[in-house]
Amino acid sequence: MVAFCSVENLRQYLNTVDLGELLVGLSTSLEETFKRWEEFQLIPRVASHSTYGVIELMPTQDNQRYAFKYVNGHPINTKVGRQTVVAFGVIADVETGYPIFMSEMTVLTALRTAATAALATKWLSKPQHLDRPLALIGAGAQAEFQAIAHKALFGITDFRVHDTDPDAVKKLQRNLSALGLNVSGLDSSAEAVRDAGVITTCTADKRNAVVLHDDDLVASHHINALGGDCPGKTELDAALVNRSDVYVEFEAQTRIEGEIQQLPTDSDVTELWRVISGEMQSPSGSEITLFDSVGFAIEDFVVLNFMYERLAQTSFVSDIDLLAEPADPKDLFGFVYGSSGGARG
Ligand code: NAD
């Protein structure tokens, strides 16, 4: 049997815990795992593109556990009442190859993306960025989780938001004001970022969009750019990317999918884990630090293992009958057609 966490069970579990505390714990778990980055098998995700969007498989393993996530990215979906991103994932035991845990990952992706962005803010921002409001460009499915992670890690309570869809801003205001956070809706990105320290861009459009122009930024900032995550799908002005000190998850994947698609292939970038592990110094002199995030398999590995530790032995997981296990492992036929079924007792 394989332990399974459904959408409904995850929803119920999250309603029993403090989301901020959970995101702090997840961020710590990501930080610890980024320190042992070199123990992991690193491969860019396998992407299947179509005119509608993309469907991706994101695998990795550390020689003890293997994990993969199935995830899509379909910006047109919200127009017909569907989500841009849905996902599920699996952890398996490397020694036997047997899956041990399967979970919904649409919500888990939002959690790990928020915890990863907050971790990037921790290592790449400057203290003066954290005393100011956070600008959110894009108020969609990821937005609340981004705000709550930054509240939990840094105490940020003021958010300046721009989205082309006024209803998305109203939704964010409604959800965050219930948690005591202040959300101001602004008519443009330039206005949203004016007094901000940290900036998060998280918009969805399957093209090279510019949601933040270079001349929108006249001060020092840390940017978490999350929405540009496919070939031909970027969010930032190339001039802004060009003048930023750029950090990425896994360079080989980000060259294909991130904002740095817009730069020469030998442009300077640093993988975030190198800063977290102490191999490289945190940035000090740069005016703009940019975390060009596309989402990497190790983040999914971490959130799946984190949730498995928390949920195993609780009523929020159930067993699913996913693996055929004949009593005689060589008699799969007898297991299916034999009179006793031949299942392991
Ligand atoms: P969503 O569709 O729920 O929200 C996107 C929001 O962006 C919408 O409210 C839309 O109105 C707004 N928007 C679109 N164009 C805009 C523009 N020019 N200016 C301002 N707002 C604009 O999507 P989501 O689930 O919140 O995801 C957002 C993006 O983040 C997607 O592109 C997704 O692929 C990406 N993503 C990245 C990661 C990562 O790890 N880096 C993880 C999850 C999602």
XYZ file of C-alpha atoms and ligand atoms in Angstrom:
389
model
C 0.000 0.000 0.000
C 1.086 3.548 -0.689
C 0.273 6.444 1.658
C -1.885 9.017 -0.085
C -2.788 12.608 0.743
C -5.803 13.858 -1.184
C -6.686 17.486 -1.877
C -9.458 17.330 0.740
C -7.213 15.800 3.402
C -4.489 18.372 2.750
C -7.079 21.142 2.915
C -8.330 19.818 6.261
C -4.780 19.421 7.624
C -3.809 22.974 6.644
C -6.864 24.238 8.527
C -5.475 22.669 11.728
C -2.042 24.354 11.580
C -0.582 27.856 11.461
C 0.329 28.399 7.783
C 3.063 30.904 8.648
C 4.700 28.433 11.051
C 4.460 25.696 8.409
C 6.111 27.924 5.780
C 8.941 28.805 8.176
C 9.508 25.071 8.799
C 9.405 24.337 5.082
C 11.827 27.153 4.356
C 14.243 25.749 6.964
C 13.935 22.307 5.405
C 14.677 23.783 1.955
C 17.674 25.630 3.402
C 19.093 22.440 4.954
C 18.554 20.521 1.729
C 20.109 23.253 -0.459
C 23.264 22.820 1.659
C 23.553 19.230 0.379
C 22.626 20.111 -3.213
C 25.512 18.107 -4.650
C 24.070 14.841 -3.288
C 21.129 15.137 -5.710
C 20.731 13.967 -9.269
C 20.196 17.154 -11.289
C 18.301 17.132 -14.549
C 16.271 19.902 -16.188
C 12.590 18.986 -16.101
C 11.098 17.140 -19.046
C 8.687 19.570 -20.713
C 6.025 18.764 -23.279
C 4.945 22.012 -24.925
C 1.781 22.642 -26.939
C -0.053 25.706 -28.210
C -2.181 25.506 -25.026
C 0.566 25.349 -22.414
C 3.076 22.903 -21.028
C 2.999 19.583 -19.134
C 6.149 18.745 -17.203
C 7.744 15.947 -15.187
C 10.229 17.021 -12.504
C 12.347 14.182 -11.081
C 15.303 14.050 -8.679
C 16.815 11.711 -6.073
C 19.447 11.754 -3.320
C 20.273 8.024 -3.386
C 17.790 7.349 -0.611
C 14.560 8.818 -1.855
C 13.362 9.587 -5.354
C 10.615 12.134 -6.076
C 8.829 13.441 -9.104
C 6.090 15.961 -9.753
C 3.636 16.089 -12.627
C 2.732 19.738 -13.252
C 1.190 21.801 -16.016
C 1.250 25.490 -16.931
C -1.769 26.676 -18.939
C -2.248 30.472 -18.676
C -5.455 30.247 -20.754
C -7.110 27.947 -18.206
C -8.384 30.655 -15.848
C -10.567 32.050 -18.666
C -12.634 28.847 -18.536
C -12.627 28.479 -14.755
C -9.624 26.177 -14.517
C -6.312 26.801 -12.756
C -3.109 27.747 -14.553
C -1.132 25.192 -12.528
C -2.227 21.782 -11.165
C 0.088 19.088 -9.888
C 0.567 15.808 -8.056
C 3.706 13.991 -6.952
C 5.266 10.829 -5.583
C 8.146 9.860 -3.269
C 9.741 6.437 -3.788
C 12.327 4.403 -1.898
C 15.498 4.332 -4.030
C 16.606 0.923 -2.671
C 13.446 -0.958 -3.745
C 11.982 1.456 -6.279
C 8.643 1.182 -4.465
C 6.547 4.350 -4.160
C 5.842 5.215 -0.517
C 3.852 8.459 -0.679
C 1.632 10.124 -3.244
C 0.092 13.542 -2.816
C -1.801 16.300 -4.467
C 0.726 19.027 -5.288
C -1.265 21.977 -6.618
C -1.376 23.409 -3.100
C 2.037 21.981 -2.202
C 3.542 23.785 -5.214
C 2.197 27.092 -3.918
C 3.671 26.296 -0.462
C 7.105 25.341 -1.745
C 7.228 28.261 -4.193
C 6.432 30.673 -1.359
C 8.954 29.062 1.017
C 11.640 29.063 -1.700
C 11.043 32.724 -2.605
C 11.222 33.680 1.088
C 14.471 31.719 1.386
C 15.881 33.663 -1.587
C 14.775 36.901 0.097
C 16.568 35.815 3.290
C 19.880 35.230 1.522
C 19.799 37.854 -1.231
C 17.977 40.930 0.134
C 19.450 43.709 2.252
C 18.069 44.709 5.680
C 16.646 47.982 4.296
C 14.466 46.023 1.822
C 12.690 44.272 4.675
C 11.582 47.488 6.434
C 9.512 48.474 3.398
C 6.304 47.110 1.844
C 6.548 44.146 -0.514
C 5.330 44.701 -4.098
C 3.379 41.870 -5.684
C 2.921 41.988 -9.449
C 0.293 39.323 -10.118
C -2.433 38.509 -7.592
C -3.307 34.993 -8.770
C -3.192 31.593 -7.099
C 0.365 31.930 -5.727
C 0.010 35.447 -4.308
C -1.399 34.875 -0.789
C 1.208 32.194 -0.061
C 4.003 34.565 -1.138
C 2.696 37.276 1.171
C 2.194 34.940 4.158
C 5.688 33.447 3.808
C 7.234 36.944 3.823
C 5.095 37.921 6.820
C 6.160 34.771 8.680
C 9.888 35.066 7.943
C 10.384 38.834 7.965
C 7.315 40.386 9.596
C 6.290 42.231 6.411
C 2.632 43.280 6.751
C 2.200 45.866 3.933
C 1.743 44.733 0.352
C 1.491 46.912 -2.768
C -0.221 44.968 -5.525
C -0.755 45.358 -9.248
C -2.693 42.924 -11.431
C -4.350 43.542 -14.801
C -7.423 41.811 -13.371
C -9.055 44.036 -10.698
C -11.022 41.052 -9.351
C -7.761 39.232 -8.556
C -6.637 42.233 -6.469
C -9.998 42.292 -4.637
C -9.662 38.563 -3.924
C -6.163 39.106 -2.510
C -7.352 42.037 -0.388
C -10.220 39.937 0.965
C -8.026 36.912 1.792
C -5.126 38.847 3.317
C -7.104 41.472 5.228
C -8.785 38.579 7.076
C -5.259 37.767 8.333
C -4.536 41.349 9.379
C -2.313 42.163 6.385
C -2.625 45.470 4.471
C -3.018 45.269 0.704
C -3.046 48.392 -1.490
C -4.137 47.912 -5.105
C -2.151 50.053 -7.584
C -2.882 50.848 -11.240
C 0.591 50.009 -12.542
C 3.708 48.049 -11.647
C 5.670 51.311 -11.500
C 3.385 52.582 -8.715
C 3.388 49.240 -6.900
C 7.200 49.042 -6.699
C 7.818 52.720 -5.874
C 8.108 52.385 -2.066
C 8.733 48.658 -1.973
C 11.865 46.790 -0.866
C 11.236 43.228 -2.051
C 9.340 42.737 -5.325
C 7.647 39.497 -6.372
C 6.514 39.090 -9.964
C 4.145 36.163 -10.420
C 2.083 36.683 -13.546
C 0.982 34.185 -16.161
C 1.130 34.828 -19.875
C 2.528 32.478 -22.492
C 4.755 35.039 -24.171
C 7.664 37.372 -23.568
C 5.722 39.920 -21.531
C 7.184 42.913 -19.700
C 5.374 43.347 -16.395
C 8.260 45.336 -14.879
C 10.275 47.894 -16.860
C 13.842 48.819 -16.082
C 12.938 52.466 -15.480
C 10.183 51.444 -12.999
C 13.011 50.836 -10.519
C 14.929 53.825 -9.236
C 16.118 52.434 -5.873
C 17.701 49.249 -4.533
C 15.481 46.135 -4.515
C 15.467 42.375 -4.260
C 13.231 40.772 -6.928
C 11.765 37.282 -6.838
C 10.719 36.727 -10.471
C 8.567 33.597 -10.472
C 6.235 33.791 -13.466
C 8.720 33.513 -16.354
C 9.223 29.776 -16.317
C 8.984 28.444 -19.873
C 10.772 28.978 -23.181
C 9.289 32.154 -24.688
C 7.563 33.127 -21.382
C 9.299 35.902 -19.446
C 8.172 38.835 -17.282
C 11.014 41.308 -16.977
C 12.524 43.951 -19.206
C 15.794 42.514 -20.606
C 17.614 45.713 -19.543
C 16.530 45.104 -15.948
C 17.718 41.479 -16.018
C 20.952 42.653 -17.581
C 21.773 45.115 -14.801
C 20.753 42.768 -11.965
C 22.917 40.438 -9.932
C 21.206 37.181 -11.021
C 20.648 34.053 -8.889
C 18.997 30.874 -10.153
C 18.025 27.416 -8.916
C 19.674 25.111 -11.476
C 21.436 26.995 -14.244
C 20.939 24.348 -16.967
C 17.155 24.543 -16.516
C 16.934 28.312 -16.010
C 18.897 29.008 -19.219
C 15.991 27.302 -21.054
C 13.074 28.652 -19.009
C 13.990 31.709 -16.960
C 14.364 35.446 -17.456
C 17.963 34.795 -18.513
C 16.666 33.392 -21.798
C 16.966 37.044 -22.754
C 20.708 37.245 -21.973
C 23.724 35.733 -23.749
C 24.229 32.089 -22.748
C 27.494 32.922 -20.970
C 26.046 35.746 -18.832
C 27.026 35.671 -15.148
C 24.597 33.832 -12.846
C 24.991 32.167 -9.439
C 23.058 29.141 -8.214
C 21.333 30.018 -4.928
C 22.562 26.882 -3.120
C 26.155 28.139 -3.472
C 25.308 31.166 -1.322
C 23.300 29.121 1.194
C 26.052 26.505 1.574
C 28.626 29.249 2.193
C 30.573 28.465 -0.970
C 29.879 32.023 -2.175
C 29.283 35.256 -0.272
C 25.842 36.872 -0.024
C 25.682 39.864 -2.372
C 26.624 43.176 -0.771
C 27.260 45.845 -3.410
C 24.548 45.147 -5.965
C 21.650 47.590 -6.348
C 19.263 44.957 -7.746
C 19.425 41.277 -6.797
C 17.219 39.022 -8.910
C 16.132 35.497 -8.015
C 15.173 34.204 -11.461
C 13.045 31.297 -10.263
C 11.499 28.680 -12.519
C 10.862 26.022 -9.855
C 13.195 23.039 -9.494
C 12.655 19.349 -8.649
C 14.599 19.565 -5.351
C 11.965 22.003 -4.028
C 9.247 19.440 -4.789
C 11.367 16.676 -3.231
C 11.621 18.783 -0.059
C 7.931 19.645 0.248
C 6.863 16.044 -0.406
C 9.239 14.710 2.254
C 8.332 17.519 4.675
C 4.623 16.768 4.357
C 5.161 13.003 4.511
C 6.984 13.416 7.849
C 4.157 15.591 9.164
C 1.257 13.527 7.846
C 2.399 9.888 8.220
C 0.476 8.165 11.043
C -2.278 10.817 10.947
C -5.821 10.500 9.669
C -4.938 12.925 6.863
C -3.358 10.111 4.831
C -5.022 6.953 3.579
C -3.629 3.832 1.915
C -4.085 3.397 -1.812
C -3.863 0.090 -3.576
C -1.319 1.185 -6.193
C 1.160 -1.716 -6.284
C 0.400 -5.231 -7.487
C 2.194 -7.537 -4.994
C 1.784 -11.273 -5.754
C 2.788 -13.684 -2.953
C 5.179 -15.223 -5.498
C 6.769 -12.179 -7.121
C 7.306 -14.156 -10.333
C 3.652 -15.208 -10.603
C 1.967 -12.007 -11.675
C -0.287 -14.031 -14.014
C -1.448 -16.276 -11.142
C -2.054 -13.174 -9.054
C -4.455 -11.899 -11.703
C -6.084 -15.135 -12.885
C -5.412 -17.727 -10.117
C -8.354 -18.901 -7.986
C -6.953 -17.533 -4.698
C -5.788 -14.278 -6.237
C -2.254 -14.997 -4.974
C -2.031 -11.652 -3.258
C 0.510 -11.237 -0.464
C -1.400 -11.749 2.795
P -2.640 32.688 -11.989
O -3.092 32.549 -13.396
O -3.514 32.213 -10.889
O -2.260 34.224 -11.666
C -1.545 35.030 -12.540
C -2.026 36.467 -12.385
O -1.200 37.301 -13.229
C -3.467 36.693 -12.826
O -4.234 37.252 -11.773
C -3.341 37.637 -14.024
O -4.439 38.534 -14.124
C -2.036 38.348 -13.699
N -1.370 38.980 -14.848
C -1.197 38.486 -16.090
N -0.527 39.381 -16.852
C -0.251 40.441 -16.055
C 0.443 41.669 -16.249
N 0.980 41.988 -17.424
N 0.552 42.526 -15.200
C -0.002 42.224 -13.987
N -0.685 41.075 -13.754
C -0.793 40.194 -14.774
O -1.217 31.934 -11.931
P -0.376 31.482 -10.656
O -0.695 30.070 -10.278
O -0.442 32.553 -9.614
O 1.074 31.441 -11.312
C 1.641 32.629 -11.819
C 2.860 32.289 -12.630
O 3.873 31.720 -11.792
C 2.601 31.270 -13.735
O 3.250 31.720 -14.895
C 3.233 29.993 -13.218
O 3.681 29.186 -14.280
C 4.370 30.544 -12.394
N 4.806 29.691 -11.295
C 6.139 29.624 -11.047
C 6.594 28.860 -9.998
C 8.067 28.807 -9.686
O 8.497 27.936 -8.941
N 8.852 29.727 -10.201
C 5.692 28.114 -9.214
C 4.319 28.235 -9.477
C 3.881 29.022 -10.527
